[in-house]
Amino acid sequence: MKVAHIITRMIVGGAQENTLLTVQGQSRDYGDDVCLITGPSTGPEGSLEQQAIASGVDLRIVPELTRSIHPWKDWLAYRALVRVLRDDPPELVHTHSSKAGIIGRKAADRLGLPCVHSVHGAAFHFGQSPLIYRSYVAAERIAARWTTHFISVSDDMTAEYTRAGVAKAERFTTVYSGFDVDPFLHPPRSRDEVRRELEIGPDQVVIGKIARLFHLKGHEFLIAAAKEVVARCPEARFLLVGDGILRESIEQELRVQGLRDHFVFTGLVPPDRVPELVGAMDIDAHQPVGGAGSRVATRADRR
């Protein structure tokens, strides 16, 4: 098939890595003619653009497609996407993320192209003002009219969308995010070597979190728990893998709480370093999709 994927930006993040693997797999495993259309990948989160190009992905940048809402730029992005899809029409459009999901689906509908949309995370969520929440729900309900089918990365995402009245459950299919597990089972470097590099002792208990330092990732819950953890286990260390706009405020909060020396920040790391960093942890603290709670995976769980 000839497929065009559209995503807002190709930063280093779960939705973006998932999309890149999908594009690569369609081309490699099924011989599909696939292109990936994205806006500029700017910001402290890093970029997967060079990784995509190096792997042979047909990457097309639409400068007008940006993450922030801007009516004029969004109109220009819509016109640019219509132009790209009209000049080289695919058999199927596959959109990802909120901004590209809405504009991309409208562009596909304008040209009469079937379009599936992947729900990696809801644009509407707990903590938003009622006006913003209702606005995003309304936008998703409208975009649902231009959607042939939905793909959710978890059943919780489907439940979130159906509860909000975006679409009925039968229009959703859950496809879990896939990734290569072998580097996690056999990290390229040993646990002790990675810990030495991070200045973490071999006997210290390391609680890690892999996520952009961004809203909704749950770092505040980890920090709230850290004070009690450190009181009971002074040798505990918290390893935060990733970077983002909240780093300065998180570090300030840790200094206020007297916890800064117990936290290690790796900053932005390439995805291929994540397996060895996971291998250096004893506990992996997660904030799941949907924000319904937390999950802790131990080294025994991973084995």
Coordinates of C-alpha atoms in Angstrom, one line a residue:
M1 CA 0.0 0.0 0.0
K2 CA 0.9 3.6 -0.3
V3 CA 0.6 5.2 3.1
A4 CA 1.2 8.7 4.4
H5 CA 1.8 9.1 8.2
I6 CA 1.3 12.6 9.7
I7 CA 2.6 13.6 13.1
T8 CA 3.1 17.1 14.6
R9 CA 6.8 16.7 15.4
M10 CA 9.5 13.9 15.6
I11 CA 10.9 14.7 19.0
V12 CA 12.4 11.9 21.2
G13 CA 9.2 10.5 22.7
G14 CA 7.1 7.4 22.9
A15 CA 4.5 8.4 20.3
Q16 CA 7.2 9.5 17.9
E17 CA 9.3 6.3 18.4
N18 CA 6.2 4.2 18.0
T19 CA 5.3 6.0 14.7
L20 CA 8.9 5.7 13.4
L21 CA 8.9 2.0 14.1
T22 CA 5.5 1.6 12.3
V23 CA 6.8 3.5 9.3
Q24 CA 10.0 1.4 9.2
G25 CA 8.2 -1.8 9.7
Q26 CA 5.6 -1.2 7.0
S27 CA 8.3 -0.5 4.5
R28 CA 10.7 -3.3 5.6
D29 CA 8.3 -6.1 6.4
Y30 CA 5.4 -5.4 4.0
G31 CA 7.0 -3.5 1.1
D32 CA 4.7 -0.6 1.5
D33 CA 5.4 2.8 -0.1
V34 CA 5.4 4.9 3.1
C35 CA 6.2 8.6 3.8
L36 CA 6.3 10.4 7.1
I37 CA 5.1 14.0 7.1
T38 CA 6.0 16.1 10.2
G39 CA 6.5 19.6 11.4
P40 CA 9.8 20.9 12.7
S41 CA 11.2 19.0 15.7
T42 CA 12.3 21.8 17.9
G43 CA 12.6 22.0 21.7
P44 CA 14.7 20.4 24.5
E45 CA 13.3 16.9 23.9
G46 CA 15.6 16.2 20.9
S47 CA 14.8 15.0 17.5
L48 CA 14.4 11.6 15.7
E49 CA 14.6 13.2 12.2
Q50 CA 18.2 12.2 11.5
Q51 CA 17.5 8.6 12.8
A52 CA 14.5 8.5 10.4
I53 CA 16.5 9.8 7.4
A54 CA 19.4 7.4 8.2
S55 CA 17.1 4.4 8.1
G56 CA 15.8 5.4 4.7
V57 CA 12.4 6.9 5.7
D58 CA 10.9 9.3 3.2
L59 CA 10.7 12.2 5.6
R60 CA 8.8 15.4 4.6
I61 CA 8.9 18.5 6.7
V62 CA 6.0 20.9 6.8
P63 CA 7.3 24.1 8.4
E64 CA 3.9 25.5 9.2
L65 CA 2.9 22.5 11.3
T66 CA 3.8 23.4 14.9
R67 CA 2.8 22.1 18.3
S68 CA 1.3 25.4 19.7
I69 CA -2.1 26.4 18.6
H70 CA -2.0 29.4 16.2
P71 CA -5.0 29.9 14.0
W72 CA -3.2 31.5 11.1
K73 CA -0.3 29.0 11.1
D74 CA -2.8 26.1 11.6
W75 CA -4.6 27.3 8.5
L76 CA -1.4 27.4 6.5
A77 CA -0.4 23.9 7.8
Y78 CA -3.8 22.6 6.6
R79 CA -3.2 24.1 3.2
A80 CA 0.3 22.7 3.1
L81 CA -0.9 19.2 4.0
V82 CA -3.6 19.3 1.4
R83 CA -1.0 20.3 -1.2
V84 CA 1.4 17.5 -0.1
L85 CA -1.3 14.8 -0.2
R86 CA -2.7 16.1 -3.5
D87 CA 0.6 16.1 -5.2
D88 CA 1.4 12.5 -4.2
P89 CA -1.8 11.0 -3.1
P90 CA -1.6 7.9 -0.8
E91 CA -4.1 5.1 -0.6
L92 CA -4.3 5.7 3.2
V93 CA -3.5 8.5 5.6
H94 CA -2.5 7.6 9.1
T95 CA -2.4 10.5 11.6
H96 CA -0.8 10.7 15.0
S97 CA -0.9 13.3 17.9
S98 CA -3.5 15.9 18.6
K99 CA -2.6 18.8 16.3
A100 CA -1.5 16.8 13.3
G101 CA -4.4 14.4 14.0
I102 CA -7.0 17.1 13.6
I103 CA -5.4 19.1 10.7
G104 CA -4.3 15.9 8.9
R105 CA -7.7 14.2 9.1
K106 CA -9.3 17.3 7.7
A107 CA -6.8 17.5 4.9
A108 CA -7.5 13.8 4.1
D109 CA -11.2 14.3 4.2
R110 CA -10.9 17.3 1.8
L111 CA -9.3 15.0 -0.7
G112 CA -11.6 12.1 -0.1
L113 CA -8.8 9.9 1.3
P114 CA -9.5 7.2 4.0
C115 CA -7.8 8.1 7.3
V116 CA -7.0 6.2 10.5
H117 CA -6.0 8.0 13.6
S118 CA -3.7 6.6 16.3
V119 CA -4.6 7.7 19.9
H120 CA -1.2 7.8 21.7
G121 CA -2.7 10.0 24.4
A122 CA -5.7 12.2 24.9
A123 CA -5.6 15.9 24.1
F124 CA -8.2 16.4 26.9
H125 CA -7.2 15.3 30.3
F126 CA -7.4 15.8 34.1
G127 CA -6.1 19.1 35.3
Q128 CA -7.2 21.2 32.3
S129 CA -9.5 24.2 32.8
P130 CA -13.2 23.3 31.9
L131 CA -13.1 25.6 28.9
I132 CA -9.9 24.0 27.5
Y133 CA -11.1 20.5 28.3
R134 CA -14.5 21.0 26.5
S135 CA -12.7 22.7 23.6
Y136 CA -10.5 19.7 23.0
V137 CA -13.3 17.3 23.3
A138 CA -15.4 19.3 20.8
A139 CA -12.5 19.3 18.4
E140 CA -12.0 15.6 18.7
R141 CA -15.7 15.0 18.1
I142 CA -15.6 17.0 14.9
A143 CA -12.4 15.3 13.7
A144 CA -14.1 11.9 14.4
R145 CA -16.4 12.7 11.4
W146 CA -13.3 12.6 9.2
T147 CA -11.9 9.4 10.7
T148 CA -12.3 6.0 9.0
H149 CA -11.1 4.1 12.1
F150 CA -9.2 4.7 15.4
I151 CA -6.2 2.9 16.7
S152 CA -5.6 3.1 20.5
V153 CA -2.3 2.2 22.2
S154 CA -4.3 1.0 25.2
D155 CA -7.9 0.1 26.1
D156 CA -7.8 3.0 28.6
M157 CA -7.4 5.4 25.7
T158 CA -10.4 3.9 24.0
A159 CA -12.4 4.2 27.2
E160 CA -11.3 7.9 27.6
Y161 CA -12.5 8.7 24.1
T162 CA -15.8 6.8 24.4
R163 CA -16.6 8.4 27.8
A164 CA -16.1 11.8 26.2
G165 CA -18.5 10.9 23.4
V166 CA -15.8 11.2 20.6
A167 CA -16.8 8.0 19.0
K168 CA -18.4 4.6 19.8
A169 CA -16.2 1.7 21.0
E170 CA -16.6 -0.4 17.8
R171 CA -14.7 2.3 15.9
F172 CA -11.5 1.6 17.9
T173 CA -8.9 -1.1 17.8
T174 CA -6.2 -1.5 20.4
V175 CA -2.7 -2.0 19.0
Y176 CA -0.1 -1.9 21.8
S177 CA 3.1 0.0 21.1
G178 CA 5.8 -2.4 19.9
F179 CA 9.6 -2.1 20.3
D180 CA 12.7 -4.2 20.2
V181 CA 13.0 -6.0 23.6
D182 CA 16.4 -7.6 23.0
P183 CA 18.5 -4.6 24.0
F184 CA 16.6 -4.6 27.3
L185 CA 17.2 -8.3 27.9
H186 CA 20.9 -7.9 26.9
P187 CA 22.0 -4.4 27.6
P188 CA 25.1 -3.3 25.7
R189 CA 26.9 -2.3 28.9
S190 CA 26.9 -3.8 32.3
R191 CA 24.9 -2.4 35.3
D192 CA 28.0 -1.6 37.3
E193 CA 29.7 0.2 34.4
V194 CA 26.7 2.4 33.8
R195 CA 26.3 3.1 37.5
R196 CA 30.0 4.2 37.8
E197 CA 29.5 6.6 35.0
L198 CA 26.4 8.1 36.8
E199 CA 28.4 8.2 40.1
I200 CA 25.9 5.7 41.7
G201 CA 27.2 3.1 44.0
P202 CA 26.7 -0.6 43.3
D203 CA 24.7 -1.1 46.5
Q204 CA 22.5 1.9 46.3
V205 CA 18.8 1.4 45.5
V206 CA 18.0 3.1 42.2
I207 CA 14.5 4.1 41.4
G208 CA 14.3 5.3 37.8
K209 CA 11.8 7.1 35.6
I210 CA 12.0 7.4 31.8
A211 CA 10.0 10.3 30.5
R212 CA 10.2 13.8 29.2
L213 CA 10.4 16.4 31.9
F214 CA 7.0 17.6 31.0
H215 CA 3.5 18.0 32.3
L216 CA 1.3 14.8 32.8
K217 CA 4.4 12.6 33.1
G218 CA 3.9 12.2 36.9
H219 CA 7.2 13.5 38.2
E220 CA 5.4 15.3 40.9
F221 CA 4.2 12.0 42.4
L222 CA 7.7 10.6 42.4
I223 CA 9.0 13.7 44.2
A224 CA 6.2 13.6 46.7
A225 CA 7.1 10.0 47.5
A226 CA 10.8 10.5 47.5
K227 CA 10.9 12.3 50.9
E228 CA 9.5 9.3 52.7
V229 CA 11.6 6.9 50.7
V230 CA 14.8 8.7 51.5
A231 CA 13.8 8.9 55.2
R232 CA 13.6 5.1 55.3
C233 CA 16.4 4.4 52.9
P234 CA 19.0 7.2 52.8
E235 CA 21.0 5.4 50.1
A236 CA 18.1 5.6 47.7
R237 CA 18.8 7.4 44.4
F238 CA 16.3 8.6 41.8
L239 CA 17.4 8.4 38.2
L240 CA 15.4 10.7 35.8
V241 CA 16.1 9.8 32.2
G242 CA 15.0 12.6 29.8
D243 CA 14.8 16.3 29.5
G244 CA 12.2 19.0 29.0
I245 CA 10.8 22.3 29.9
L246 CA 10.2 21.4 33.6
R247 CA 13.8 20.5 34.5
E248 CA 14.6 23.8 36.1
S249 CA 11.4 23.9 38.2
I250 CA 11.9 20.2 39.2
E251 CA 15.5 20.9 40.3
Q252 CA 14.3 23.9 42.3
E253 CA 11.6 21.9 44.1
L254 CA 14.2 19.2 45.0
R255 CA 16.5 21.8 46.5
V256 CA 13.6 23.2 48.5
Q257 CA 12.8 19.6 49.7
G258 CA 16.5 18.9 50.5
L259 CA 16.4 16.0 48.0
R260 CA 18.6 17.3 45.2
D261 CA 21.6 15.1 46.1
H262 CA 19.3 12.0 45.8
F263 CA 18.4 12.7 42.2
V264 CA 20.5 12.0 39.1
F265 CA 19.5 13.7 35.8
T266 CA 20.8 12.1 32.6
G267 CA 19.5 14.9 30.4
L268 CA 18.5 14.0 26.9
V269 CA 19.8 10.6 25.8
P270 CA 19.5 8.8 22.4
P271 CA 16.9 6.0 22.5
D272 CA 19.6 3.3 22.1
R273 CA 21.0 4.3 25.6
V274 CA 17.7 3.7 27.4
P275 CA 18.1 -0.1 27.7
E276 CA 21.4 0.2 29.6
L277 CA 19.9 2.9 31.9
V278 CA 17.0 0.6 32.6
G279 CA 19.5 -2.1 33.4
A280 CA 21.1 0.2 36.0
M281 CA 17.8 0.6 37.9
D282 CA 16.3 -1.6 40.6
I283 CA 12.8 -0.1 40.4
D284 CA 11.2 1.5 37.4
A285 CA 8.4 4.0 38.3
H286 CA 5.8 4.6 35.6
Q287 CA 2.9 7.0 35.1
P288 CA 0.6 5.1 32.8
V289 CA -1.3 6.4 29.8
G290 CA -4.5 8.1 31.1
G291 CA -3.0 9.0 34.4
A292 CA -5.1 6.5 36.3
G293 CA -2.4 5.5 38.8
S294 CA 1.1 4.2 38.9
R295 CA 2.9 1.0 38.2
V296 CA 6.2 -0.1 39.6
A297 CA 8.3 -2.8 37.8
T298 CA 11.1 -4.4 39.6
R299 CA 14.2 -6.1 38.1
A300 CA 12.5 -9.5 38.8
D301 CA 9.5 -8.4 36.7
R302 CA 11.7 -7.6 33.8
R303 CA 13.4 -11.0 34.0

